[in-house]
DNA sequence: CTCGGTTTTGTATGACCGTACAAGAAACAG
DNA sequence: CTGTTTCTTGTACGGTCATACAAAACCGAG
């Protein structure tokens, strides 16, 4: 074991990162095409063009780690696209609207990733981590909803409009996330495959409008 | 083969109907507890208190038929509760609102059935039938949405209120169904088990209000 | 009691799964 | 060239699954 200056371990070989990426991509495509229950390491290896399942075992400690890697890869990519667009908005309503629109536009471009994520979330037996993730996402939306609500209420008060009975932001947030997932599912049913779906991207605006009107 | 007057086959033995019912109930509970991918005929037999899986094979042609029976049983029960309540409403908005409220109240009382249905829908490999079912349900909602929209538009016009840009009823319907499913899923995550969840039942009104405001 | 259908039990089979592992091939450093 | 590490291949094991099927138990009618 050679002594290094700062790091004691060389972290990742070139081959290793490339292989891991290749396998994760194949896992995403397989999950999207076959669903969680019909996805096996053998099928993933086949999709990836690997001649042996042993390959996957070499680069991942097991199926569980591979699935975790898929989830974190997909979520990280989504966050990097959506978060800055949301943050760029100046009003709370704009941020809420943009979250929905940007999410659907992003998912329309990467439907396989989106479906793979849903499959893992609903299919994996180890639900603790999935639930944690879902809860985190819902919490973000809850915050966006609450702030948009406050902004709209203030605006209504200043123009003398009658106040509305406030809706529980958490309930609204769950509805929003359900609407997004449902739209993605329908898009995939309507047109299976990995190509982008412009119809899905176009649904962001009306869905956002629907919820903003309701706040 | 004895010749009968009208029916050539005696339809169902007493034992047969009772056993089928017992097995379907056990399937529902198992699906709700373990999820589709961890549900097997063996586990279902165990839940039902049967000493052998052969029992299931005797009363059902296979796993596929059992799952179909679960789906149709659950959907029939739901329809019998929700449909008359919806039909009793006099206004289109009332029918739309009642659909959401009655659905959530019914599902709150029978969460195991609801979760089992979702598990089959998302987990079963034979997606044709599930997609057909989901499409049918969404079509019903689409109709409710379109009529409520028309009613609200007419009301706005008669009071001189400005007209709203109309939202695609199909997009709204998908959002509604997603919101319902999402609420059920969260209820089950919050409190696993088969007992009724009063919180879920109470969410019907605000969710309906949210969508009615948005139309 | 006896017989014929119905119901229940128990087991066998073949397929697929995740994982482990041995052995070979390739890349590479000294 | 040689030894070592990294990478790849192929196979084998233990387990679970859906299904099929044979034998036993049950039960009502004649």
Short mmCIF file of N, CA and C in Angstrom, two decimals, chain A residues 126-205:
data_model
loop_
_atom_site.label_atom_id
_atom_site.label_comp_id
_atom_site.label_asym_id
_atom_site.label_seq_id
_atom_site.Cartn_x
_atom_site.Cartn_y
_atom_site.Cartn_z
N UNK A 126 -37.12 -2.38 -0.01
CA UNK A 126 -36.57 -1.52 1.03
C UNK A 126 -37.17 -0.13 0.87
N UNK A 127 -38.28 0.08 1.54
CA UNK A 127 -39.02 1.31 1.30
C UNK A 127 -38.54 2.48 2.15
N UNK A 128 -37.75 2.19 3.13
CA UNK A 128 -37.34 3.27 4.02
C UNK A 128 -36.72 4.43 3.27
N UNK A 129 -35.74 4.08 2.43
CA UNK A 129 -35.02 5.14 1.73
C UNK A 129 -35.93 5.84 0.72
N UNK A 130 -36.76 5.09 0.03
CA UNK A 130 -37.66 5.69 -0.95
C UNK A 130 -38.63 6.65 -0.28
N UNK A 131 -39.19 6.22 0.84
CA UNK A 131 -40.14 7.06 1.54
C UNK A 131 -39.47 8.35 2.01
N UNK A 132 -38.25 8.19 2.49
CA UNK A 132 -37.48 9.34 2.93
C UNK A 132 -37.33 10.35 1.80
N UNK A 133 -36.97 9.82 0.63
CA UNK A 133 -36.78 10.67 -0.54
C UNK A 133 -38.06 11.37 -0.93
N UNK A 134 -39.13 10.60 -1.00
CA UNK A 134 -40.42 11.15 -1.38
C UNK A 134 -40.85 12.22 -0.37
N UNK A 135 -40.63 11.93 0.89
CA UNK A 135 -41.00 12.90 1.92
C UNK A 135 -40.21 14.19 1.75
N UNK A 136 -38.92 14.06 1.43
CA UNK A 136 -38.09 15.24 1.22
C UNK A 136 -38.59 16.08 0.07
N UNK A 137 -38.92 15.42 -1.05
CA UNK A 137 -39.40 16.15 -2.21
C UNK A 137 -40.71 16.86 -1.89
N UNK A 138 -41.60 16.15 -1.18
CA UNK A 138 -42.88 16.75 -0.85
C UNK A 138 -42.72 17.96 0.07
N UNK A 139 -41.70 17.87 0.94
CA UNK A 139 -41.47 18.97 1.86
C UNK A 139 -41.07 20.24 1.12
N UNK A 140 -40.22 20.05 0.10
CA UNK A 140 -39.81 21.20 -0.72
C UNK A 140 -41.04 21.85 -1.35
N UNK A 141 -41.91 21.02 -1.90
CA UNK A 141 -43.11 21.55 -2.56
C UNK A 141 -44.02 22.22 -1.54
N UNK A 142 -44.12 21.61 -0.35
CA UNK A 142 -44.95 22.21 0.68
C UNK A 142 -44.52 23.64 0.97
N UNK A 143 -43.22 23.83 1.04
CA UNK A 143 -42.70 25.16 1.30
C UNK A 143 -43.06 26.13 0.18
N UNK A 144 -42.89 25.68 -1.05
CA UNK A 144 -43.23 26.52 -2.21
C UNK A 144 -44.71 26.90 -2.16
N UNK A 145 -45.55 25.91 -1.82
CA UNK A 145 -46.99 26.16 -1.76
C UNK A 145 -47.32 27.19 -0.69
N UNK A 146 -46.76 27.00 0.50
CA UNK A 146 -47.07 27.89 1.62
C UNK A 146 -46.69 29.33 1.28
N UNK A 147 -45.53 29.50 0.68
CA UNK A 147 -45.08 30.87 0.37
C UNK A 147 -45.94 31.51 -0.73
N UNK A 148 -46.29 30.71 -1.74
CA UNK A 148 -47.13 31.25 -2.81
C UNK A 148 -48.50 31.63 -2.26
N UNK A 149 -49.01 30.80 -1.37
CA UNK A 149 -50.29 31.08 -0.72
C UNK A 149 -50.25 32.41 0.02
N UNK A 150 -49.20 32.59 0.81
CA UNK A 150 -49.07 33.82 1.59
C UNK A 150 -49.02 35.04 0.67
N UNK A 151 -48.27 34.90 -0.40
CA UNK A 151 -48.14 36.00 -1.35
C UNK A 151 -49.49 36.36 -1.97
N UNK A 152 -50.23 35.33 -2.37
CA UNK A 152 -51.52 35.56 -3.00
C UNK A 152 -52.53 36.15 -2.01
N UNK A 153 -52.46 35.67 -0.78
CA UNK A 153 -53.37 36.21 0.24
C UNK A 153 -53.10 37.69 0.48
N UNK A 154 -51.82 38.03 0.55
CA UNK A 154 -51.46 39.43 0.75
C UNK A 154 -51.96 40.29 -0.40
N UNK A 155 -51.78 39.77 -1.63
CA UNK A 155 -52.23 40.52 -2.80
C UNK A 155 -53.74 40.70 -2.77
N UNK A 156 -54.45 39.67 -2.39
CA UNK A 156 -55.91 39.75 -2.34
C UNK A 156 -56.35 40.77 -1.30
N UNK A 157 -55.66 40.78 -0.18
CA UNK A 157 -56.04 41.71 0.88
C UNK A 157 -55.83 43.16 0.43
N UNK A 158 -54.73 43.39 -0.26
CA UNK A 158 -54.41 44.75 -0.67
C UNK A 158 -55.37 45.28 -1.72
N UNK A 159 -56.00 44.39 -2.47
CA UNK A 159 -56.96 44.85 -3.48
C UNK A 159 -58.39 44.74 -2.98
N UNK A 160 -58.55 44.36 -1.74
CA UNK A 160 -59.88 44.29 -1.16
C UNK A 160 -60.67 43.06 -1.54
N UNK A 161 -60.01 42.15 -2.25
CA UNK A 161 -60.71 40.91 -2.59
C UNK A 161 -60.99 40.11 -1.32
N UNK A 162 -62.07 39.34 -1.33
CA UNK A 162 -62.36 38.54 -0.13
C UNK A 162 -61.31 37.45 0.07
N UNK A 163 -61.00 37.20 1.33
CA UNK A 163 -60.01 36.17 1.64
C UNK A 163 -60.58 34.79 1.37
N UNK A 164 -59.72 33.85 1.00
CA UNK A 164 -60.16 32.48 0.77
C UNK A 164 -59.85 31.62 1.99
N UNK A 165 -60.64 30.60 2.12
CA UNK A 165 -60.33 29.63 3.16
C UNK A 165 -59.01 28.94 2.80
N UNK A 166 -58.01 28.99 3.69
CA UNK A 166 -56.70 28.46 3.33
C UNK A 166 -56.70 26.92 3.27
N UNK A 167 -56.01 26.38 2.27
CA UNK A 167 -55.88 24.93 2.14
C UNK A 167 -54.56 24.49 2.76
N UNK A 168 -54.58 23.35 3.41
CA UNK A 168 -53.37 22.81 4.02
C UNK A 168 -52.27 22.64 2.95
N UNK A 169 -51.16 23.35 3.11
CA UNK A 169 -50.11 23.31 2.08
C UNK A 169 -49.59 21.91 1.83
N UNK A 170 -49.61 21.10 2.87
CA UNK A 170 -49.11 19.74 2.72
C UNK A 170 -50.01 18.92 1.82
N UNK A 171 -51.30 19.09 2.01
CA UNK A 171 -52.26 18.38 1.16
C UNK A 171 -52.11 18.81 -0.29
N UNK A 172 -51.94 20.10 -0.49
CA UNK A 172 -51.76 20.62 -1.84
C UNK A 172 -50.46 20.05 -2.45
N UNK A 173 -49.41 20.03 -1.65
CA UNK A 173 -48.13 19.55 -2.16
C UNK A 173 -48.21 18.10 -2.61
N UNK A 174 -48.90 17.29 -1.83
CA UNK A 174 -49.06 15.88 -2.23
C UNK A 174 -49.84 15.79 -3.53
N UNK A 175 -50.85 16.63 -3.67
CA UNK A 175 -51.63 16.63 -4.90
C UNK A 175 -50.76 17.04 -6.09
N UNK A 176 -49.92 18.03 -5.88
CA UNK A 176 -49.03 18.50 -6.96
C UNK A 176 -48.10 17.38 -7.41
N UNK A 177 -47.48 16.73 -6.45
CA UNK A 177 -46.55 15.67 -6.82
C UNK A 177 -47.29 14.51 -7.49
N UNK A 178 -48.47 14.22 -7.02
CA UNK A 178 -49.26 13.17 -7.66
C UNK A 178 -49.62 13.54 -9.08
N UNK A 179 -49.97 14.79 -9.29
CA UNK A 179 -50.33 15.24 -10.64
C UNK A 179 -49.14 15.11 -11.58
N UNK A 180 -47.96 15.47 -11.10
CA UNK A 180 -46.75 15.38 -11.93
C UNK A 180 -46.46 13.92 -12.28
N UNK A 181 -46.43 13.08 -11.27
CA UNK A 181 -46.14 11.67 -11.54
C UNK A 181 -47.18 11.05 -12.46
N UNK A 182 -48.41 11.42 -12.26
CA UNK A 182 -49.48 10.87 -13.06
C UNK A 182 -49.34 11.29 -14.52
N UNK A 183 -48.97 12.53 -14.75
CA UNK A 183 -48.78 13.02 -16.11
C UNK A 183 -47.63 12.28 -16.80
N UNK A 184 -46.56 12.04 -16.05
CA UNK A 184 -45.43 11.31 -16.61
C UNK A 184 -45.85 9.89 -16.98
N UNK A 185 -46.58 9.25 -16.08
CA UNK A 185 -47.04 7.90 -16.36
C UNK A 185 -47.91 7.83 -17.60
N UNK A 186 -48.80 8.79 -17.74
CA UNK A 186 -49.66 8.78 -18.90
C UNK A 186 -48.85 9.02 -20.18
N UNK A 187 -47.88 9.89 -20.10
CA UNK A 187 -47.03 10.15 -21.26
C UNK A 187 -46.35 8.87 -21.72
N UNK A 188 -45.89 8.11 -20.74
CA UNK A 188 -45.18 6.88 -21.08
C UNK A 188 -46.13 5.83 -21.64
N UNK A 189 -47.35 5.84 -21.15
CA UNK A 189 -48.33 4.89 -21.66
C UNK A 189 -48.73 5.28 -23.09
N UNK A 190 -48.84 6.56 -23.31
CA UNK A 190 -49.26 7.06 -24.62
C UNK A 190 -48.20 6.79 -25.67
N UNK A 191 -46.97 6.96 -25.28
CA UNK A 191 -45.88 6.79 -26.23
C UNK A 191 -44.68 6.18 -25.52
N UNK A 192 -44.61 4.87 -25.48
CA UNK A 192 -43.50 4.21 -24.79
C UNK A 192 -42.18 4.50 -25.48
N UNK A 193 -41.12 4.38 -24.72
CA UNK A 193 -39.80 4.62 -25.29
C UNK A 193 -39.08 5.71 -24.54
N UNK A 194 -37.92 6.09 -25.04
CA UNK A 194 -37.10 7.06 -24.32
C UNK A 194 -37.09 8.44 -24.99
N UNK A 195 -37.69 8.55 -26.17
CA UNK A 195 -37.63 9.85 -26.85
C UNK A 195 -38.39 10.90 -26.05
N UNK A 196 -38.03 12.15 -26.28
CA UNK A 196 -38.68 13.25 -25.59
C UNK A 196 -40.14 13.34 -26.04
N UNK A 197 -40.98 13.80 -25.10
CA UNK A 197 -42.40 13.92 -25.40
C UNK A 197 -42.81 15.39 -25.28
N UNK A 198 -42.90 16.10 -26.39
CA UNK A 198 -43.24 17.54 -26.34
C UNK A 198 -44.61 17.79 -25.72
N UNK A 199 -45.53 16.85 -25.89
CA UNK A 199 -46.85 17.03 -25.29
C UNK A 199 -46.75 17.12 -23.77
N UNK A 200 -45.90 16.26 -23.19
CA UNK A 200 -45.73 16.27 -21.74
C UNK A 200 -45.14 17.60 -21.28
N UNK A 201 -44.14 18.08 -22.00
CA UNK A 201 -43.52 19.35 -21.63
C UNK A 201 -44.55 20.48 -21.66
N UNK A 202 -45.48 20.40 -22.62
CA UNK A 202 -46.48 21.46 -22.77
C UNK A 202 -47.54 21.41 -21.68
N UNK A 203 -47.60 20.28 -20.95
CA UNK A 203 -48.62 20.17 -19.91
C UNK A 203 -48.25 20.93 -18.64
N UNK A 204 -46.98 21.30 -18.53
CA UNK A 204 -46.53 21.99 -17.33
C UNK A 204 -47.30 23.27 -17.08
N UNK A 205 -47.44 24.09 -18.11
CA UNK A 205 -48.10 25.39 -17.94
C UNK A 205 -49.55 25.24 -17.47
#
